[in-house]
PDB file of C-alpha atoms in Angstrom:
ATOM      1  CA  UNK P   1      14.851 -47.163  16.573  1.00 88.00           C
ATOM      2  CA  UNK P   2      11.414 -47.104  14.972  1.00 94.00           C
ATOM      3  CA  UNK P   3       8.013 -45.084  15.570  1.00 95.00           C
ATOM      4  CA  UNK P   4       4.871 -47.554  14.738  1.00 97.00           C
ATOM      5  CA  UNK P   5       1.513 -46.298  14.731  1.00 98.00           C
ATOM      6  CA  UNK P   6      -1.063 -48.881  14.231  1.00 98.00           C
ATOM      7  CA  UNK P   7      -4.662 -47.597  13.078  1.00 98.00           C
ATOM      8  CA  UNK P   8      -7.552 -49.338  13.762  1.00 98.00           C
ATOM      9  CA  UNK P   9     -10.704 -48.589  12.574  1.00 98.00           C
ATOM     10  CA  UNK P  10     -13.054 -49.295  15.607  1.00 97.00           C
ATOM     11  CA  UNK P  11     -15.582 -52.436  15.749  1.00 96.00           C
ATOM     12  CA  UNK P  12     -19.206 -52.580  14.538  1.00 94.00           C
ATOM     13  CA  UNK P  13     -21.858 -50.710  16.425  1.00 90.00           C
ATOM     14  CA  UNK P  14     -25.089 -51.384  16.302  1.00 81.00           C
ATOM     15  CA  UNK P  15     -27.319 -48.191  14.672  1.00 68.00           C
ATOM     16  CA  UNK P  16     -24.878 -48.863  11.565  1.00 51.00           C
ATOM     17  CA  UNK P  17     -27.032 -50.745   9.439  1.00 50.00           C
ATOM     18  CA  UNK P  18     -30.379 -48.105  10.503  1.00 48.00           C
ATOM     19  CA  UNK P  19     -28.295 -44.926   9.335  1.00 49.00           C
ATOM     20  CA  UNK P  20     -27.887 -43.255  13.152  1.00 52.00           C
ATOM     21  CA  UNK P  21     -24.600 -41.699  13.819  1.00 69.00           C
ATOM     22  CA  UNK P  22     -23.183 -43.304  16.568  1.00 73.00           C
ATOM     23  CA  UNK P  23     -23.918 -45.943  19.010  1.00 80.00           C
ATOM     24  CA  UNK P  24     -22.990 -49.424  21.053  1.00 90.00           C
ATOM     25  CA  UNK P  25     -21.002 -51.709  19.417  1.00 94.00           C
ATOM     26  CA  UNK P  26     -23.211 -54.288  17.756  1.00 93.00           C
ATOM     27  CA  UNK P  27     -22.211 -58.235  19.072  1.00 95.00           C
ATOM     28  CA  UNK P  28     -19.874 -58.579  15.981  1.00 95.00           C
ATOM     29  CA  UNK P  29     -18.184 -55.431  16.710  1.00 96.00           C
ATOM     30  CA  UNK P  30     -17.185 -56.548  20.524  1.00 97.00           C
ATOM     31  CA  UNK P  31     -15.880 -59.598  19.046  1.00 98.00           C
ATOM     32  CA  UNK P  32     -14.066 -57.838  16.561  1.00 98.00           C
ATOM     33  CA  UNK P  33     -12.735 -55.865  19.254  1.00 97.00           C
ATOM     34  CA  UNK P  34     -11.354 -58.898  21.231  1.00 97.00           C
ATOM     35  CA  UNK P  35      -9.785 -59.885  18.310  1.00 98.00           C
ATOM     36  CA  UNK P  36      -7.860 -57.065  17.579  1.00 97.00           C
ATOM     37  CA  UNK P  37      -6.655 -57.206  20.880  1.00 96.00           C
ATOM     38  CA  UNK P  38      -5.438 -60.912  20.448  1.00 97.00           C
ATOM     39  CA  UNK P  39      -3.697 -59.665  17.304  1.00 97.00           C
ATOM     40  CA  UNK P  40      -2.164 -56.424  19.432  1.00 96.00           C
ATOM     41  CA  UNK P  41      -1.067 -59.172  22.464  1.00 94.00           C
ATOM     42  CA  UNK P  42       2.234 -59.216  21.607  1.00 91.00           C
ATOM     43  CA  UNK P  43       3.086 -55.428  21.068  1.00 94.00           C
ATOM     44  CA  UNK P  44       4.949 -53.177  23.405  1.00 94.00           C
ATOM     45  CA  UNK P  45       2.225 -50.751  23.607  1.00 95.00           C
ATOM     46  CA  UNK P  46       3.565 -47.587  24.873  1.00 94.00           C
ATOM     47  CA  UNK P  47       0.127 -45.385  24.386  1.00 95.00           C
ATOM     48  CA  UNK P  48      -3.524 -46.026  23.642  1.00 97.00           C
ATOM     49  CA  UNK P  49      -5.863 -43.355  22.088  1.00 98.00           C
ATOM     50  CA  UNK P  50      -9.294 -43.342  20.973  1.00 98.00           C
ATOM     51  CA  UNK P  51     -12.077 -40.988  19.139  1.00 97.00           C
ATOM     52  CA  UNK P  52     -14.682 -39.896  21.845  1.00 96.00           C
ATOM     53  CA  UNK P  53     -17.318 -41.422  19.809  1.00 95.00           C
ATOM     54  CA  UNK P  54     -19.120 -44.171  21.583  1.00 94.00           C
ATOM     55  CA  UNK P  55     -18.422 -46.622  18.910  1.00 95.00           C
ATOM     56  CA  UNK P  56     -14.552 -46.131  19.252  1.00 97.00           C
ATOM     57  CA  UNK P  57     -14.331 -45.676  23.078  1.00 97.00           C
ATOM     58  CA  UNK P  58     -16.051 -49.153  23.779  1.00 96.00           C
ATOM     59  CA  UNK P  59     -13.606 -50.702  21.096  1.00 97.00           C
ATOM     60  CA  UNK P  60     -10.929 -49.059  23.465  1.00 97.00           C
ATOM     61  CA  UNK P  61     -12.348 -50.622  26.279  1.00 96.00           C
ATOM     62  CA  UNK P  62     -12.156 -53.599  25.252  1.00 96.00           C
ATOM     63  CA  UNK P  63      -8.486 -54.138  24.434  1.00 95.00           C
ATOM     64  CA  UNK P  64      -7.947 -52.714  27.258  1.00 93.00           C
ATOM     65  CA  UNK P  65      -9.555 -55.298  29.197  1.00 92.00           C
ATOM     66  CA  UNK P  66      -7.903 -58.081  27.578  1.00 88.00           C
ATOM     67  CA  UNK P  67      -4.569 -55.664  27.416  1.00 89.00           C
ATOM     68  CA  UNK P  68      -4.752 -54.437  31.129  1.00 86.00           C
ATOM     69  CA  UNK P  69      -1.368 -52.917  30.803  1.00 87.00           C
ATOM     70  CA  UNK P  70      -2.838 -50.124  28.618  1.00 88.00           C
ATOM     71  CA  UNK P  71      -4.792 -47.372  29.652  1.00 93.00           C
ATOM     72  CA  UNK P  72      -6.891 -45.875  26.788  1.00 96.00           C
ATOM     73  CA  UNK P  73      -7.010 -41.686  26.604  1.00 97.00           C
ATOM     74  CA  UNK P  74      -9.753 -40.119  24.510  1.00 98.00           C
ATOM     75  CA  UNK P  75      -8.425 -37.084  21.787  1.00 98.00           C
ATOM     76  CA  UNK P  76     -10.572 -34.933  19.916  1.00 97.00           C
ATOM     77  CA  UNK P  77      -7.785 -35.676  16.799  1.00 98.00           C
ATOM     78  CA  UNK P  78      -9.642 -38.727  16.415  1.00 98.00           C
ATOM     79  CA  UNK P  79     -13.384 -37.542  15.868  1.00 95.00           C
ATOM     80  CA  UNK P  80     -15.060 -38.946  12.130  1.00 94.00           C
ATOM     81  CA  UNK P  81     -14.562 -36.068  10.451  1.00 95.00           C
ATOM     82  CA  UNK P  82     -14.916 -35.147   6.500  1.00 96.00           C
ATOM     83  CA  UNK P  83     -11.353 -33.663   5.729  1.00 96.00           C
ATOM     84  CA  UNK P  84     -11.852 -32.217   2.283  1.00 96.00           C
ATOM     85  CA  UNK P  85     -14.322 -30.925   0.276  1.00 94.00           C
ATOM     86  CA  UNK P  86     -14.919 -31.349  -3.647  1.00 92.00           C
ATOM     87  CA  UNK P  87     -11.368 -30.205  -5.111  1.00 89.00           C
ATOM     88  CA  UNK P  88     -11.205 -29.553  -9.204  1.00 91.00           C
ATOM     89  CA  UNK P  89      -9.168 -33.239  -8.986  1.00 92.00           C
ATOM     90  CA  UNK P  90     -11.876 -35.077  -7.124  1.00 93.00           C
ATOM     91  CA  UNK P  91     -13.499 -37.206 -10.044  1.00 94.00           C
ATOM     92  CA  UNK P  92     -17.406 -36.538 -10.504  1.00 93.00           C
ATOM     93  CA  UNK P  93     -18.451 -39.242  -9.185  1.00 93.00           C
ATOM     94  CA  UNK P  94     -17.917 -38.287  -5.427  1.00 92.00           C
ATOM     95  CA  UNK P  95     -19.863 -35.257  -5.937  1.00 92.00           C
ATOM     96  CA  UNK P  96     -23.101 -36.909  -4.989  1.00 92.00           C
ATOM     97  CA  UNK P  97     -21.054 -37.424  -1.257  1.00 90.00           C
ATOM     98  CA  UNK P  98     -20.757 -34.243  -0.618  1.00 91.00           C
ATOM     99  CA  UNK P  99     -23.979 -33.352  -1.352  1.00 88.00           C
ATOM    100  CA  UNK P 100     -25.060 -33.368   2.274  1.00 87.00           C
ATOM    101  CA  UNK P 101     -21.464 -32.245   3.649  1.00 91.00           C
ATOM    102  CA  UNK P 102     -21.271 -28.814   5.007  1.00 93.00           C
ATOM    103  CA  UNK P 103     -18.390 -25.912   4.147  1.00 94.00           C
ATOM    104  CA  UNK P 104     -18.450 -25.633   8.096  1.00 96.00           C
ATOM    105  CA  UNK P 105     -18.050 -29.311   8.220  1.00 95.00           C
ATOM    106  CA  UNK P 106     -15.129 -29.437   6.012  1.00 96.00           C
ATOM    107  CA  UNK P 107     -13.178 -26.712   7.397  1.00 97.00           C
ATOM    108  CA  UNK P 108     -13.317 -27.979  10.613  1.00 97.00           C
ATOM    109  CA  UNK P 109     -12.709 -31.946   9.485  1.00 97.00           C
ATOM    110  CA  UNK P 110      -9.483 -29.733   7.277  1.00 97.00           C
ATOM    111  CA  UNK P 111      -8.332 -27.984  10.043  1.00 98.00           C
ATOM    112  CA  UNK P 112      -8.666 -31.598  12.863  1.00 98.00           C
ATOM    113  CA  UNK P 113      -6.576 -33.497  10.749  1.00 98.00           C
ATOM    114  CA  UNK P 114      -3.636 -31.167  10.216  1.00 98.00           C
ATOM    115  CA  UNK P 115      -3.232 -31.002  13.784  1.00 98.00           C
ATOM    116  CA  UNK P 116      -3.976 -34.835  14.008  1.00 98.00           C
ATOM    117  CA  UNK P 117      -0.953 -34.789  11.489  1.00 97.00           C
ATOM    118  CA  UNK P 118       0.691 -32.662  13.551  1.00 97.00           C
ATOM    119  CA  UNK P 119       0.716 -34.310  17.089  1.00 97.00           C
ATOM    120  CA  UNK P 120       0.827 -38.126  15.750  1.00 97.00           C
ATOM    121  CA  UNK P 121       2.997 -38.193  12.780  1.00 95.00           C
ATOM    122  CA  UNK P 122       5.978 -36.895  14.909  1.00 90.00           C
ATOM    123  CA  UNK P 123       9.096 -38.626  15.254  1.00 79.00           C
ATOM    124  CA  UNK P 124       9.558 -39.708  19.379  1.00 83.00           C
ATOM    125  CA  UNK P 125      12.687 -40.411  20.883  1.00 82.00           C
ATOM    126  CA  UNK P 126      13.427 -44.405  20.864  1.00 86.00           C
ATOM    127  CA  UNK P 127      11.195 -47.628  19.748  1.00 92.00           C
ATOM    128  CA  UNK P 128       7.689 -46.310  20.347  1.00 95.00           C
ATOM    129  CA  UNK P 129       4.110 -48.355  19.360  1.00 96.00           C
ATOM    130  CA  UNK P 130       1.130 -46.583  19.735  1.00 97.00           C
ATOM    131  CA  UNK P 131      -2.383 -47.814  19.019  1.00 98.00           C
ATOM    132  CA  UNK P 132      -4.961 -44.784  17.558  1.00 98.00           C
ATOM    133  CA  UNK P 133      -8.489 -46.546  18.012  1.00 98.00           C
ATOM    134  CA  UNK P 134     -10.845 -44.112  15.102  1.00 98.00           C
ATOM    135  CA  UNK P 135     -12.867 -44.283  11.572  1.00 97.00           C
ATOM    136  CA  UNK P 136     -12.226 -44.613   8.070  1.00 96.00           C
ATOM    137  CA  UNK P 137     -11.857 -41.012   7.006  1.00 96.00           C
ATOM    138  CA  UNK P 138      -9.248 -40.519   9.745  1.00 98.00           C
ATOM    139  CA  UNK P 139      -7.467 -43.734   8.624  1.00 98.00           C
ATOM    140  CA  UNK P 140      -7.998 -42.846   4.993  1.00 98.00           C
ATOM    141  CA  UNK P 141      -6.485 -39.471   5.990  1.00 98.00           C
ATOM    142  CA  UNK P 142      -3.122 -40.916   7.360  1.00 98.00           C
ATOM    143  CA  UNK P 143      -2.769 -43.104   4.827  1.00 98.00           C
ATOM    144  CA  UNK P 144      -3.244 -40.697   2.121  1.00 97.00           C
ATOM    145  CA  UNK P 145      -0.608 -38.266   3.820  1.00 97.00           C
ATOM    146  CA  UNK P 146       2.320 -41.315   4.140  1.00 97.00           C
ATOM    147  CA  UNK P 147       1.959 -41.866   1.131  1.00 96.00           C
ATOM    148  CA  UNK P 148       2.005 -38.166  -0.337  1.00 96.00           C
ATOM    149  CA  UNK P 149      -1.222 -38.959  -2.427  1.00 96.00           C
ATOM    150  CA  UNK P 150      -3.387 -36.383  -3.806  1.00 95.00           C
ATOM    151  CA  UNK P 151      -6.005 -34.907  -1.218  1.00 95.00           C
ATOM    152  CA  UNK P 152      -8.875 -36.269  -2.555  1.00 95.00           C
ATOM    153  CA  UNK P 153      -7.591 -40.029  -2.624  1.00 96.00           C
ATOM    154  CA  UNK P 154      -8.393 -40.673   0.484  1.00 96.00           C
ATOM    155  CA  UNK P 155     -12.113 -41.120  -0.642  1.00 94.00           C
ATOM    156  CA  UNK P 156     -10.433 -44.193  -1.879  1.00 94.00           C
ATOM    157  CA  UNK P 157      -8.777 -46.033   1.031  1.00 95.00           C
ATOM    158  CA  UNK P 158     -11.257 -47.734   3.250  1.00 95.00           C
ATOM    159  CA  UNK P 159     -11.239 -50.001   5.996  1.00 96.00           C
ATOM    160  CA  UNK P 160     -13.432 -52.834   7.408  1.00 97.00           C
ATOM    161  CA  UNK P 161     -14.342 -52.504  11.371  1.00 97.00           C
ATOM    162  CA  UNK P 162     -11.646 -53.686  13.026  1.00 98.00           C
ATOM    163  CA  UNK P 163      -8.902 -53.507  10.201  1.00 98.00           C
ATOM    164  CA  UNK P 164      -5.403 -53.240  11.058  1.00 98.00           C
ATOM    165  CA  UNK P 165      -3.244 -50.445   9.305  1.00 98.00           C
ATOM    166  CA  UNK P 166       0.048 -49.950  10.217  1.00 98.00           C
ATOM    167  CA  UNK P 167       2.693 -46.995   9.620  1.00 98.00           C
ATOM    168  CA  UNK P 168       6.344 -46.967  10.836  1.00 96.00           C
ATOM    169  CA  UNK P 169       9.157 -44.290  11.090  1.00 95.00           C
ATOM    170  CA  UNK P 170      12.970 -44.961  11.395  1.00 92.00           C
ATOM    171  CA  UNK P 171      15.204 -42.083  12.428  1.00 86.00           C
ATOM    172  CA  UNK P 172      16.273 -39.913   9.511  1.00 86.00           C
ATOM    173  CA  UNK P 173      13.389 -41.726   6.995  1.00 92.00           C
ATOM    174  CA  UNK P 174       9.981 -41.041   5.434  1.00 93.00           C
ATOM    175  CA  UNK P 175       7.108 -42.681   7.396  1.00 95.00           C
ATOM    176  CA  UNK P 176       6.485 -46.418   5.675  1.00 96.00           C
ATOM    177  CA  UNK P 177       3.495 -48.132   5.157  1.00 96.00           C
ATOM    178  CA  UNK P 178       3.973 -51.787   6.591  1.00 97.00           C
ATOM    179  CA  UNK P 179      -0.137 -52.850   6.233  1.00 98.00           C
ATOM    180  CA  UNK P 180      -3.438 -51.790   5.198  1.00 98.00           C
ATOM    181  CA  UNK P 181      -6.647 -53.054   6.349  1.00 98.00           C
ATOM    182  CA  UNK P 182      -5.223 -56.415   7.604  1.00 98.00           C
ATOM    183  CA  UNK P 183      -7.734 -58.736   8.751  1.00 97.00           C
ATOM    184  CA  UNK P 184      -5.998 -61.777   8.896  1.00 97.00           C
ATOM    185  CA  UNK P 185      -7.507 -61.958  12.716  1.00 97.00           C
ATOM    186  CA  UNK P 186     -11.185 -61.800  11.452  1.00 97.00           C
ATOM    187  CA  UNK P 187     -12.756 -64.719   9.837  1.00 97.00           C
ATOM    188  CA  UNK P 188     -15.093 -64.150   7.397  1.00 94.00           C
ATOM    189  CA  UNK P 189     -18.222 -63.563   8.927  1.00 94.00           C
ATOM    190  CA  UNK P 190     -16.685 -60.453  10.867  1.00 96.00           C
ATOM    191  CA  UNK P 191     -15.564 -58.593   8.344  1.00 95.00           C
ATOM    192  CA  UNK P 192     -18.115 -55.599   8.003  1.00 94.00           C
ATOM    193  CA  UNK P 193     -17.428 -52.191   7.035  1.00 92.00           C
ATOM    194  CA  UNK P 194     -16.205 -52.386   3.354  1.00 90.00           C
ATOM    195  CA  UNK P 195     -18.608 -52.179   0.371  1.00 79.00           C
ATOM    196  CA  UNK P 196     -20.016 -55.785  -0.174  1.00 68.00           C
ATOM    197  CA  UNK P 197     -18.027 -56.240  -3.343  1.00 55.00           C
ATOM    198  CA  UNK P 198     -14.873 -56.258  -0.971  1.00 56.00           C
ATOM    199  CA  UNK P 199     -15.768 -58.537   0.820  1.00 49.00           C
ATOM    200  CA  UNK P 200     -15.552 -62.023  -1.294  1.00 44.00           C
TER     201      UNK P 200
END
């Protein structure tokens, strides 16, 4: 009996490249959508969640339409959020990041994803497959706590819109990591959301 989460950072949206927060997936973001879908067709989805962010929710929406037996919920767990702050371990060179970040910000991003921890990295009864439709940071976050890494490493981990990461739990053993940032259902020219040099 397993527990598999699968993270997906949501598509492309189309104030990305013009530095605005949020917005309507761009035309290479609803087609990375669909394709995540395709790639989620044959999975016994038991549960569908989703960041209220507009971004997120339409990328819900849309494997939801081409997985009608899902219904997508919204959770506040999911929100972008900043989870950490500047710790003496966090190398110099992220400094300049949180330059613009907020103590406010950081508590709250701190205090999100320990109850995102909390409700989602629980062990449920039986073989259960839920989908969490969010943002980097959050995946970064999960990630970063699977594997038991330092906080700050999750400044490291990043996904490209519409990556696939996937975690798993079998009674009585750590959680596993069984992919990161697939994207073996994107050809090239949909792969945005890493830095450029990650993308060759």
């Amino acid at each position: 009996m397993t527990h598999f989460i699968y993270l997906v950072r949501h598509g492309e949206h189309q104030d990305a490249q013009h530095g605005l927060h949020d917005g309507p997936l761009s035309a290479r973001g609803r087609r990375q959508a669909s394709l995540v879908a395709d790639r989620l067709s044959g999975v016994p989805l038991d549960a569908v969640w989703h960041s209220p962010l507009e971004r997120a929710a339409q990328t819900a929406r849309i494997v939801a339409e081409r997985l009608p037996a899902v219904s997508p919920e919204p959770s506040a767990l999911l929100f972008d959020c900043v989870p950490t702050g500047m710790t003496p371990e966090t190398p110099a060179a992220f400094e300049p990041f949180f330059g613009s970040i907020t103590e406010a910000e950081v508590d709250a991003g701190r205090a999100q994803m320990a109850d995102a921890v909390s409700e989602y990295l629980v062990r449920r009864q039986g073989d259960v497959h839920e989908l969490l439709i969010t943002h980097n940071f959050v995946i970064a976050w999960f990630v970063r706590h699977v594997l038991q890494a330092p906080e700050w490493r999750w400044m490291t981990l990043n996904q490209a819109h519409g990556g696939l990461t996937v975690i798993s739990q079998k009674h009585g053993r750590p959680w596993t990591m069984n992919a990161f940032n697939d994207l073996a259902h994107l050809p090239f020219e949909l792969r945005t959301g890493l830095p450029e040099q990650s993308l060759v």
